[in-house]
Each structure stands twice: as C-alpha cells, then as structure tokens.
XYZ file of N, CA and C in Angstrom:
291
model
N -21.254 11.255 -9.502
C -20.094 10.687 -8.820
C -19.266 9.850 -9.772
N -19.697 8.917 -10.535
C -19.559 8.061 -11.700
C -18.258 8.776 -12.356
N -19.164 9.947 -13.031
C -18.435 11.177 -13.617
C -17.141 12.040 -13.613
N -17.344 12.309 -12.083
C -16.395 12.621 -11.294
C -15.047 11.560 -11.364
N -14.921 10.837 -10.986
C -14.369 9.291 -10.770
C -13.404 9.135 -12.135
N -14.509 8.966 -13.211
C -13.712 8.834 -14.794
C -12.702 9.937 -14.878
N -13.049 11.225 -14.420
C -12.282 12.683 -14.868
C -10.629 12.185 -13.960
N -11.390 11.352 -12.679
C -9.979 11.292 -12.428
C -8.597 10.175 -12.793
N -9.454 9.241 -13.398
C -8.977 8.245 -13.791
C -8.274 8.075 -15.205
N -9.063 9.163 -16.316
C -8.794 9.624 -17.135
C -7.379 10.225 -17.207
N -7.319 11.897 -16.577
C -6.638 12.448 -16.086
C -5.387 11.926 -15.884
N -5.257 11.142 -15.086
C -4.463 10.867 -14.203
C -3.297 10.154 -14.674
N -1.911 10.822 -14.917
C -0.608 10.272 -14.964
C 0.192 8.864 -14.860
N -0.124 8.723 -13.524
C -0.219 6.897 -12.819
C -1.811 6.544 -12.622
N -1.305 5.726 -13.270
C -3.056 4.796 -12.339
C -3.262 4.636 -11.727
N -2.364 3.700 -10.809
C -2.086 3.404 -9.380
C -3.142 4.493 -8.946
N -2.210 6.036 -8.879
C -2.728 6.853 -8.039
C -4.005 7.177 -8.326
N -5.086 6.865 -9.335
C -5.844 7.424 -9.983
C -7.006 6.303 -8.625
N -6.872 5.362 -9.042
C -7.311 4.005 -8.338
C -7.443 4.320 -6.727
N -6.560 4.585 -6.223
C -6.789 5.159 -4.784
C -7.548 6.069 -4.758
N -7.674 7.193 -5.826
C -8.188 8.473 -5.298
C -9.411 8.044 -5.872
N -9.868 6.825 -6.148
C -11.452 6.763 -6.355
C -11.887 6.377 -4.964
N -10.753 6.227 -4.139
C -12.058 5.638 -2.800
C -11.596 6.823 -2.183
N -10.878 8.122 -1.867
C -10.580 9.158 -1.184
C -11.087 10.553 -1.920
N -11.223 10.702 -3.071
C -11.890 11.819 -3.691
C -11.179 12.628 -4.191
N -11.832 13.488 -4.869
C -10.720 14.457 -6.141
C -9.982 15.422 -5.241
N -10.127 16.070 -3.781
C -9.610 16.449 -3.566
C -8.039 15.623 -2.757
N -7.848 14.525 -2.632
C -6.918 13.802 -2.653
C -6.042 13.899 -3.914
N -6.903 13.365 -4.683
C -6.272 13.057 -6.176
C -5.124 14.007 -6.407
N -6.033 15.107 -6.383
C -4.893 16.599 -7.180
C -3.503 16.323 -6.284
N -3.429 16.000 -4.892
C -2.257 15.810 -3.802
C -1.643 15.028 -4.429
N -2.139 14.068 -5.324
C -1.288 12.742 -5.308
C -0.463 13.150 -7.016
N -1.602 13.430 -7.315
C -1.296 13.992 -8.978
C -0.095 14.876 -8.965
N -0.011 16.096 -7.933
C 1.014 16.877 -8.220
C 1.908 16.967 -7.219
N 1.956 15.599 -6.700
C 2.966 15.173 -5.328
C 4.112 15.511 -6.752
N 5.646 15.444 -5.528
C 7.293 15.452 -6.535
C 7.199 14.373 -5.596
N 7.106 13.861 -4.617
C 7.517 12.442 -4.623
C 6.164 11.547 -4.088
N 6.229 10.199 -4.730
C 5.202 9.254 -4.324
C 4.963 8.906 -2.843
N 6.308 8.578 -2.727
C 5.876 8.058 -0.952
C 5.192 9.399 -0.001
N 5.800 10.986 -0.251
C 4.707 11.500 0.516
C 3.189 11.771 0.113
N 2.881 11.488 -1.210
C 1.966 11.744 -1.689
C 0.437 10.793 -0.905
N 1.296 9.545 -0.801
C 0.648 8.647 -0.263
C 0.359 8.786 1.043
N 1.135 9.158 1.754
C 0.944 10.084 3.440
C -0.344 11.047 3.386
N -0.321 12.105 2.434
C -0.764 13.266 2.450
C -2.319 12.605 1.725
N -2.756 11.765 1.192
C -3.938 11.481 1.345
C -4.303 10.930 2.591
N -3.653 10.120 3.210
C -4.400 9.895 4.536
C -4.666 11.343 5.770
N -4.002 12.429 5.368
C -4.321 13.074 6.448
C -4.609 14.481 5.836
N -4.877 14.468 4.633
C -5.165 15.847 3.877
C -4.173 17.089 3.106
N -5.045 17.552 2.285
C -4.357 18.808 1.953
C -3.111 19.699 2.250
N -3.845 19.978 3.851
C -2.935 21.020 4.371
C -1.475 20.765 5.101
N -1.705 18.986 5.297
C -0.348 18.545 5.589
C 0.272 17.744 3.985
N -0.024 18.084 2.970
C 0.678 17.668 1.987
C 1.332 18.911 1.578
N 0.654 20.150 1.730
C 1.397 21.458 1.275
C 2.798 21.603 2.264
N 2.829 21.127 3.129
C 3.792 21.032 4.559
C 5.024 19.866 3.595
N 4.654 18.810 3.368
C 5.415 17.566 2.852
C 6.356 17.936 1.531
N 5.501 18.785 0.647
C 5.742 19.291 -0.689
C 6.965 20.284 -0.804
N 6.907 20.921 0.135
C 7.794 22.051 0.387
C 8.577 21.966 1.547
N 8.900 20.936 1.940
C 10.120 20.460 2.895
C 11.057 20.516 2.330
N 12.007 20.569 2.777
C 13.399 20.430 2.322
C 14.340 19.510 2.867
N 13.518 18.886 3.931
C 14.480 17.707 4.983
C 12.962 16.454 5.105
N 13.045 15.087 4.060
C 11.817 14.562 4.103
C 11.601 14.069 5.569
N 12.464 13.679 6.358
C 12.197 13.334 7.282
C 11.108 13.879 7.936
N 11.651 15.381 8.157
C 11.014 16.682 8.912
C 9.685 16.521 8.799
N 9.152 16.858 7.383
C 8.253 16.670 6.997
C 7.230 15.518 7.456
N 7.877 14.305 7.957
C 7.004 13.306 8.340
C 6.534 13.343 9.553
N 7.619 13.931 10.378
C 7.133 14.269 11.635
C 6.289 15.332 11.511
N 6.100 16.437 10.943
C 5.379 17.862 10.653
C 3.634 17.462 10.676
N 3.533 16.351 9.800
C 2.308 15.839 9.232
C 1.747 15.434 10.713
N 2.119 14.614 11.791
C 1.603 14.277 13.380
C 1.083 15.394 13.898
N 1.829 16.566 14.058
C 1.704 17.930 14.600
C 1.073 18.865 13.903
N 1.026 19.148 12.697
C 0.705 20.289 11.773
C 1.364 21.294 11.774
N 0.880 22.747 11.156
C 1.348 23.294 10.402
C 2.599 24.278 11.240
N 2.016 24.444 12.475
C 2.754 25.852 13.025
C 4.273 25.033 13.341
N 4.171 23.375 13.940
C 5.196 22.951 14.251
C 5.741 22.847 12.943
N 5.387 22.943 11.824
C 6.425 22.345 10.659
C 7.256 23.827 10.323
N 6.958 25.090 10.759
C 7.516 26.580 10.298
C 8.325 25.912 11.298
N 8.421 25.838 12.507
C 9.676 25.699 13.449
C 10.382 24.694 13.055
N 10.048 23.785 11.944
C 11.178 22.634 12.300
C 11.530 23.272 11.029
N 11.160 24.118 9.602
C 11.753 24.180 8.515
C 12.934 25.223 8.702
N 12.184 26.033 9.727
C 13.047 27.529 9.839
C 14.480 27.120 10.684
N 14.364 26.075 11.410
C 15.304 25.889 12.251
C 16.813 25.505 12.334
N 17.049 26.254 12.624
C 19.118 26.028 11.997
C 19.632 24.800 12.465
N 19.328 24.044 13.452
C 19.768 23.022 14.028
C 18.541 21.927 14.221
N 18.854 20.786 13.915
C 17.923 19.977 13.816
C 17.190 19.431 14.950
N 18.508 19.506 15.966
C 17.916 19.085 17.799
C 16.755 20.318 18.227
N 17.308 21.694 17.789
C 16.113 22.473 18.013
C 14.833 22.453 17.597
N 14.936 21.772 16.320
C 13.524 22.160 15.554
C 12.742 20.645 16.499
N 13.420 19.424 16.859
C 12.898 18.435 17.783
C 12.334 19.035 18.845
N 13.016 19.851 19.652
C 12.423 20.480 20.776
C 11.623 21.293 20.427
N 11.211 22.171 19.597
C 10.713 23.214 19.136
C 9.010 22.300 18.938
N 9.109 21.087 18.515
C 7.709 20.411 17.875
C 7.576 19.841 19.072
N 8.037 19.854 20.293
C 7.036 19.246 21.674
C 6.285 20.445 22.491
N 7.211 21.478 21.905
C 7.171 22.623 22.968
C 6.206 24.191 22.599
N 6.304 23.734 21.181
C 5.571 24.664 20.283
C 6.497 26.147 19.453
N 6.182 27.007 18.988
C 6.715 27.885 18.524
C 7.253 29.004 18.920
N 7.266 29.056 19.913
C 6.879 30.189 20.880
C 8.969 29.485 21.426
N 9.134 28.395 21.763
C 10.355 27.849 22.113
C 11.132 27.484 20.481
C-alpha cells in the first residue's frame, strides 16, 4: 500500500492532487491526474469514475454537474439536447422523454 501511495505521489503533476488521492486511491488519482479542469476533478473523486468520464466530456460544465446526481443515461439526454429547458425535463423524466 506504502508503495502504491509513493507511485502516486511521485507521479503526480500537482501535489495537492496527489495528497487527496492518498486517502481515495489510485483509481481516483488517474481522474484527478487527467481531469482538463480541477474543480470537476475534485467532484469526480467523490462519486467515481464513471461520473468523471460524464464531467470530462461535457461541453456545458454546468450540465455536467447536474449529470453527476443522476448518472449516465440522464447526462446523453442533457448533452444531446438542443434546448437546455428540455434536457432539464428530460433528467426528471428520463430518456425515453
């Protein structure tokens, strides 16, 4: 574990982020390591992986923050969505609306 820990601390670009991902784990780390921006990077360790791949590839950050509450299927409806009031309704109502 020790081991582990140094590789990431080593590694690691910012410290800051290196320092957090010793109490959340390497699979955090890499999120934070190859976040494009800090503030979601920092989101996407508290709730994982699969809502940082959601955050990363937004194109509206907002969207994205709401996406991360709901997950993945609501974040295709709010990215795909031509109008922004829709993609709101679209994340209470599901994909299907």
């Amino acid at each position: 574990m020790l081991v582990v820990v140094y590789i990431a601390i080593k590694s690691s670009i910012i410290f800051n982020t290196s320092v957090i991902a010793m109490l959340f784990g390497c699979c955090f780390y890499i999120d934070v390591k190859f976040s494009i921006f800090s503030n979601t990077s920092m989101i996407a360790m508290v709730f994982g992986c699969c809502f940082y791949i959601d955050i990363k590839f937004s194109i509206i950050s907002n969207t994205s923050v709401i996406a991360m509450l709901f997950g993945c299927c609501f974040y295709i409806a709010i990215k795909f969505s031509i109008f922004f009031n829709i993609s709101m309704i679209a994340m209470v109502f599901g994909c299907c609306f």
